[in-house]
Amino acid sequence: MTALTALLVRDMRLAVRFGGGALIGVLFFHLVVAMIPFAIGPDLALLARIGPAILWLGALLASLLGLDRLIASDYEDGSLDLILSGHLPLALTVAVEAVAHWLTTCLPPVVATPLLGLLLNLHPTATGAVALTLAAGTPALTFIGLVGAALTVALRRGGLLLAVLILPLTIPVLIFGVAASNAAVVGPIPFGTPFTILCALTLMSAVIGPIAGAAALRLGLD
């Protein structure tokens, strides 16, 4: 447990150093959300209707920040060789790195969601529901991205390829995340149905993602 805690702290420091951490994630999320009303116009009813989808798209794009450095930094400084030869299971190690990425890059935009909801004319209750779905669904985005980061770790400038690989896989999370948010805003389906599926997708990603990422990492480095 002590080794995992030390690894988590180290990975969070690396995420802040290379990816910009919480500040960059929040700023990027804010820019994406703030630019949409300028493109749509001053239709407050329309903004309120599509607001959950805008917040989810902003969170999805913000989750890509620093994802290409999730494992690449360990590969470049040689610490990945120590991890591969260490006593900790590789799947557990990459899962800790994914958690560090979520804490430093994905969680801050989730915390900022209630404030950004004001820009989209969302009711505070609706904004809280969107923030809840983001908190439940963004870990799935990170664990899905973990697999892509493992596949592209040995490639130069693999950031674009990483996005191409993982964005199609995030579509189910995006669909049920927006569906749960819209259910809380306008209905007519109950909020619990899509939210339960969203949580199931996150749990499945948390189990499959590290295992698939560890396998892809070993395969890519052989």
Short mmCIF file of C-alpha atoms in Angstrom, two decimals:
data_model
loop_
_atom_site.label_atom_id
_atom_site.label_comp_id
_atom_site.label_asym_id
_atom_site.label_seq_id
_atom_site.Cartn_x
_atom_site.Cartn_y
_atom_site.Cartn_z
CA MET A 1 0.00 0.00 0.00
CA THR A 2 2.87 2.37 0.79
CA ALA A 3 4.45 1.66 -2.59
CA LEU A 4 1.15 2.34 -4.38
CA THR A 5 0.68 5.61 -2.48
CA ALA A 6 4.20 6.73 -3.37
CA LEU A 7 3.57 5.80 -6.99
CA LEU A 8 0.30 7.76 -7.01
CA VAL A 9 1.98 10.87 -5.60
CA ARG A 10 4.83 10.59 -8.09
CA ASP A 11 2.46 10.19 -11.03
CA MET A 12 0.39 13.18 -9.92
CA ARG A 13 3.53 15.30 -9.80
CA LEU A 14 4.52 14.14 -13.27
CA ALA A 15 1.01 14.85 -14.57
CA VAL A 16 1.19 18.40 -13.25
CA ARG A 17 4.71 18.90 -14.60
CA PHE A 18 4.11 17.63 -18.14
CA GLY A 19 0.39 18.09 -18.64
CA GLY A 20 -0.21 21.30 -16.74
CA GLY A 21 -2.44 19.62 -14.18
CA ALA A 22 -5.62 21.10 -12.78
CA LEU A 23 -5.14 24.64 -14.10
CA ILE A 24 -4.74 23.65 -17.75
CA GLY A 25 -7.64 21.19 -17.55
CA VAL A 26 -10.00 23.76 -16.07
CA LEU A 27 -8.91 26.50 -18.49
CA PHE A 28 -9.38 24.25 -21.51
CA PHE A 29 -12.77 23.07 -20.22
CA HIS A 30 -13.81 26.67 -19.63
CA LEU A 31 -12.73 27.76 -23.11
CA VAL A 32 -14.63 24.94 -24.83
CA VAL A 33 -17.81 25.65 -22.87
CA ALA A 34 -17.52 29.44 -23.18
CA MET A 35 -17.06 29.39 -26.97
CA ILE A 36 -20.24 27.41 -27.70
CA PRO A 37 -22.67 30.25 -26.72
CA PHE A 38 -20.83 32.60 -29.11
CA ALA A 39 -21.36 30.10 -31.93
CA ILE A 40 -25.02 29.37 -31.14
CA GLY A 41 -26.18 32.85 -30.26
CA PRO A 42 -28.24 34.31 -27.41
CA ASP A 43 -30.90 31.60 -27.42
CA LEU A 44 -31.07 30.79 -23.71
CA ALA A 45 -33.66 28.05 -24.12
CA LEU A 46 -31.48 26.27 -26.69
CA LEU A 47 -28.40 26.63 -24.49
CA ALA A 48 -30.24 25.12 -21.53
CA ARG A 49 -31.43 22.22 -23.68
CA ILE A 50 -28.02 21.33 -25.11
CA GLY A 51 -26.02 22.46 -22.08
CA PRO A 52 -25.42 18.93 -20.69
CA ALA A 53 -24.06 17.76 -24.04
CA ILE A 54 -21.73 20.78 -24.22
CA LEU A 55 -20.39 20.12 -20.72
CA TRP A 56 -19.84 16.45 -21.52
CA LEU A 57 -18.01 17.22 -24.77
CA GLY A 58 -15.83 19.73 -22.96
CA ALA A 59 -14.99 17.19 -20.27
CA LEU A 60 -14.24 14.54 -22.89
CA LEU A 61 -11.82 16.82 -24.74
CA ALA A 62 -10.23 17.98 -21.47
CA SER A 63 -9.62 14.36 -20.48
CA LEU A 64 -7.35 13.99 -23.53
CA LEU A 65 -4.92 16.56 -22.13
CA GLY A 66 -1.73 14.89 -21.01
CA LEU A 67 -3.06 11.45 -21.88
CA ASP A 68 -0.20 10.83 -24.28
CA ARG A 69 2.19 11.44 -21.36
CA LEU A 70 0.39 8.98 -19.09
CA ILE A 71 2.97 6.24 -19.68
CA ALA A 72 5.36 7.92 -22.14
CA SER A 73 7.11 9.88 -19.38
CA ASP A 74 7.99 6.62 -17.60
CA TYR A 75 9.14 5.14 -20.89
CA GLU A 76 11.43 8.07 -21.68
CA ASP A 77 13.15 8.33 -18.30
CA GLY A 78 13.66 4.57 -17.97
CA SER A 79 11.43 4.08 -14.94
CA LEU A 80 9.09 1.92 -17.00
CA ASP A 81 11.77 -0.79 -17.09
CA LEU A 82 11.86 -0.73 -13.29
CA ILE A 83 8.07 -0.97 -13.17
CA LEU A 84 8.06 -3.94 -15.54
CA SER A 85 10.66 -5.74 -13.45
CA GLY A 86 9.14 -4.77 -10.10
CA HIS A 87 7.13 -6.92 -7.73
CA LEU A 88 3.87 -5.04 -8.20
CA PRO A 89 1.42 -6.35 -10.84
CA LEU A 90 1.69 -4.26 -13.99
CA ALA A 91 -2.09 -3.90 -14.27
CA LEU A 92 -2.22 -2.43 -10.76
CA THR A 93 0.62 -0.05 -11.53
CA VAL A 94 -0.96 1.35 -14.69
CA ALA A 95 -4.29 1.61 -12.85
CA VAL A 96 -2.60 3.87 -10.28
CA GLU A 97 -1.21 6.01 -13.12
CA ALA A 98 -4.72 6.31 -14.57
CA VAL A 99 -6.10 7.39 -11.19
CA ALA A 100 -3.37 10.03 -10.93
CA HIS A 101 -4.32 11.35 -14.38
CA TRP A 102 -7.99 11.50 -13.42
CA LEU A 103 -7.28 13.34 -10.16
CA THR A 104 -5.07 15.96 -11.81
CA THR A 105 -6.77 16.42 -15.19
CA CYS A 106 -10.39 15.21 -15.09
CA LEU A 107 -11.57 15.93 -11.55
CA PRO A 108 -10.92 19.73 -11.58
CA PRO A 109 -13.25 20.32 -14.57
CA VAL A 110 -15.91 18.27 -12.79
CA VAL A 111 -15.56 20.54 -9.77
CA ALA A 112 -15.84 23.59 -12.04
CA THR A 113 -19.04 22.34 -13.71
CA PRO A 114 -21.51 24.17 -11.39
CA LEU A 115 -19.88 27.50 -12.25
CA LEU A 116 -19.78 26.82 -15.98
CA GLY A 117 -23.41 25.73 -15.92
CA LEU A 118 -24.31 29.38 -15.36
CA LEU A 119 -22.93 30.21 -18.81
CA LEU A 120 -25.36 27.72 -20.35
CA ASN A 121 -28.45 28.90 -18.47
CA LEU A 122 -28.74 25.62 -16.58
CA HIS A 123 -30.75 25.38 -13.38
CA PRO A 124 -28.57 24.65 -10.32
CA THR A 125 -30.29 21.29 -9.85
CA ALA A 126 -29.60 20.35 -13.46
CA THR A 127 -26.00 21.51 -13.16
CA GLY A 128 -25.56 19.36 -10.06
CA ALA A 129 -26.92 16.36 -11.93
CA VAL A 130 -24.50 16.96 -14.81
CA ALA A 131 -21.60 17.24 -12.36
CA LEU A 132 -22.68 13.93 -10.79
CA THR A 133 -22.73 12.18 -14.16
CA LEU A 134 -19.30 13.62 -14.99
CA ALA A 135 -17.89 12.42 -11.68
CA ALA A 136 -19.28 8.95 -12.39
CA GLY A 137 -18.34 8.80 -16.09
CA THR A 138 -15.00 10.56 -16.51
CA PRO A 139 -13.06 7.72 -14.81
CA ALA A 140 -14.23 5.49 -17.67
CA LEU A 141 -12.74 7.99 -20.15
CA THR A 142 -9.41 7.79 -18.32
CA PHE A 143 -9.29 4.00 -18.18
CA ILE A 144 -10.22 3.78 -21.86
CA GLY A 145 -7.49 6.28 -22.62
CA LEU A 146 -5.07 4.16 -20.62
CA VAL A 147 -5.30 1.42 -23.24
CA GLY A 148 -4.55 3.87 -26.04
CA ALA A 149 -1.64 5.36 -24.09
CA ALA A 150 -0.18 1.88 -23.64
CA LEU A 151 -0.53 1.09 -27.34
CA THR A 152 1.20 4.29 -28.45
CA VAL A 153 3.85 4.54 -25.72
CA ALA A 154 6.74 3.65 -28.01
CA LEU A 155 5.59 5.85 -30.90
CA ARG A 156 6.91 9.33 -31.56
CA ARG A 157 4.18 11.97 -31.59
CA GLY A 158 1.52 9.40 -30.89
CA GLY A 159 -0.91 11.95 -29.44
CA LEU A 160 -3.04 12.24 -32.59
CA LEU A 161 -3.12 8.47 -33.07
CA LEU A 162 -4.10 8.10 -29.42
CA ALA A 163 -7.12 10.37 -29.91
CA VAL A 164 -8.16 8.52 -33.07
CA LEU A 165 -7.94 5.19 -31.24
CA ILE A 166 -9.85 6.03 -28.08
CA LEU A 167 -12.50 8.56 -29.15
CA PRO A 168 -14.72 5.92 -30.84
CA LEU A 169 -14.48 3.79 -27.69
CA THR A 170 -15.75 6.67 -25.54
CA ILE A 171 -19.02 7.00 -27.48
CA PRO A 172 -21.07 4.71 -25.15
CA VAL A 173 -19.88 6.70 -22.13
CA LEU A 174 -20.78 9.95 -23.87
CA ILE A 175 -24.22 8.66 -24.89
CA PHE A 176 -25.28 7.49 -21.43
CA GLY A 177 -23.61 10.43 -19.69
CA VAL A 178 -25.59 12.92 -21.77
CA ALA A 179 -28.74 10.77 -21.51
CA ALA A 180 -28.54 10.76 -17.72
CA SER A 181 -27.91 14.50 -17.68
CA ASN A 182 -30.84 15.20 -20.00
CA ALA A 183 -33.06 12.93 -17.92
CA ALA A 184 -32.35 15.12 -14.92
CA VAL A 185 -33.01 18.29 -16.92
CA VAL A 186 -36.00 17.54 -19.16
CA GLY A 187 -36.85 13.84 -18.82
CA PRO A 188 -38.91 11.91 -19.87
CA ILE A 189 -36.94 8.80 -18.87
CA PRO A 190 -35.96 8.47 -15.20
CA PHE A 191 -32.48 9.59 -14.23
CA GLY A 192 -31.56 6.30 -12.58
CA THR A 193 -31.67 4.12 -15.71
CA PRO A 194 -28.95 5.78 -17.83
CA PHE A 195 -26.97 6.72 -14.72
CA THR A 196 -26.82 3.08 -13.63
CA ILE A 197 -25.58 2.06 -17.08
CA LEU A 198 -22.99 4.86 -16.92
CA CYS A 199 -21.72 3.60 -13.57
CA ALA A 200 -21.59 0.05 -14.98
CA LEU A 201 -19.49 1.29 -17.91
CA THR A 202 -17.10 2.96 -15.48
CA LEU A 203 -16.75 -0.19 -13.38
CA MET A 204 -16.20 -2.30 -16.47
CA SER A 205 -13.58 0.13 -17.77
CA ALA A 206 -11.85 0.17 -14.37
CA VAL A 207 -11.52 -3.62 -14.52
CA ILE A 208 -10.77 -4.16 -18.21
CA GLY A 209 -8.73 -1.00 -18.84
CA PRO A 210 -5.72 -1.77 -16.61
CA ILE A 211 -5.62 -5.41 -17.73
CA ALA A 212 -5.80 -4.48 -21.42
CA GLY A 213 -3.34 -1.62 -20.87
CA ALA A 214 -0.82 -3.90 -19.18
CA ALA A 215 -1.16 -6.46 -22.00
CA ALA A 216 -0.79 -3.76 -24.67
CA LEU A 217 2.24 -2.36 -22.88
CA ARG A 218 4.00 -5.70 -22.74
CA LEU A 219 3.11 -6.38 -26.36
CA GLY A 220 4.29 -2.99 -27.55
CA LEU A 221 7.63 -3.21 -25.76
CA ASP A 222 8.49 -6.78 -26.83
#
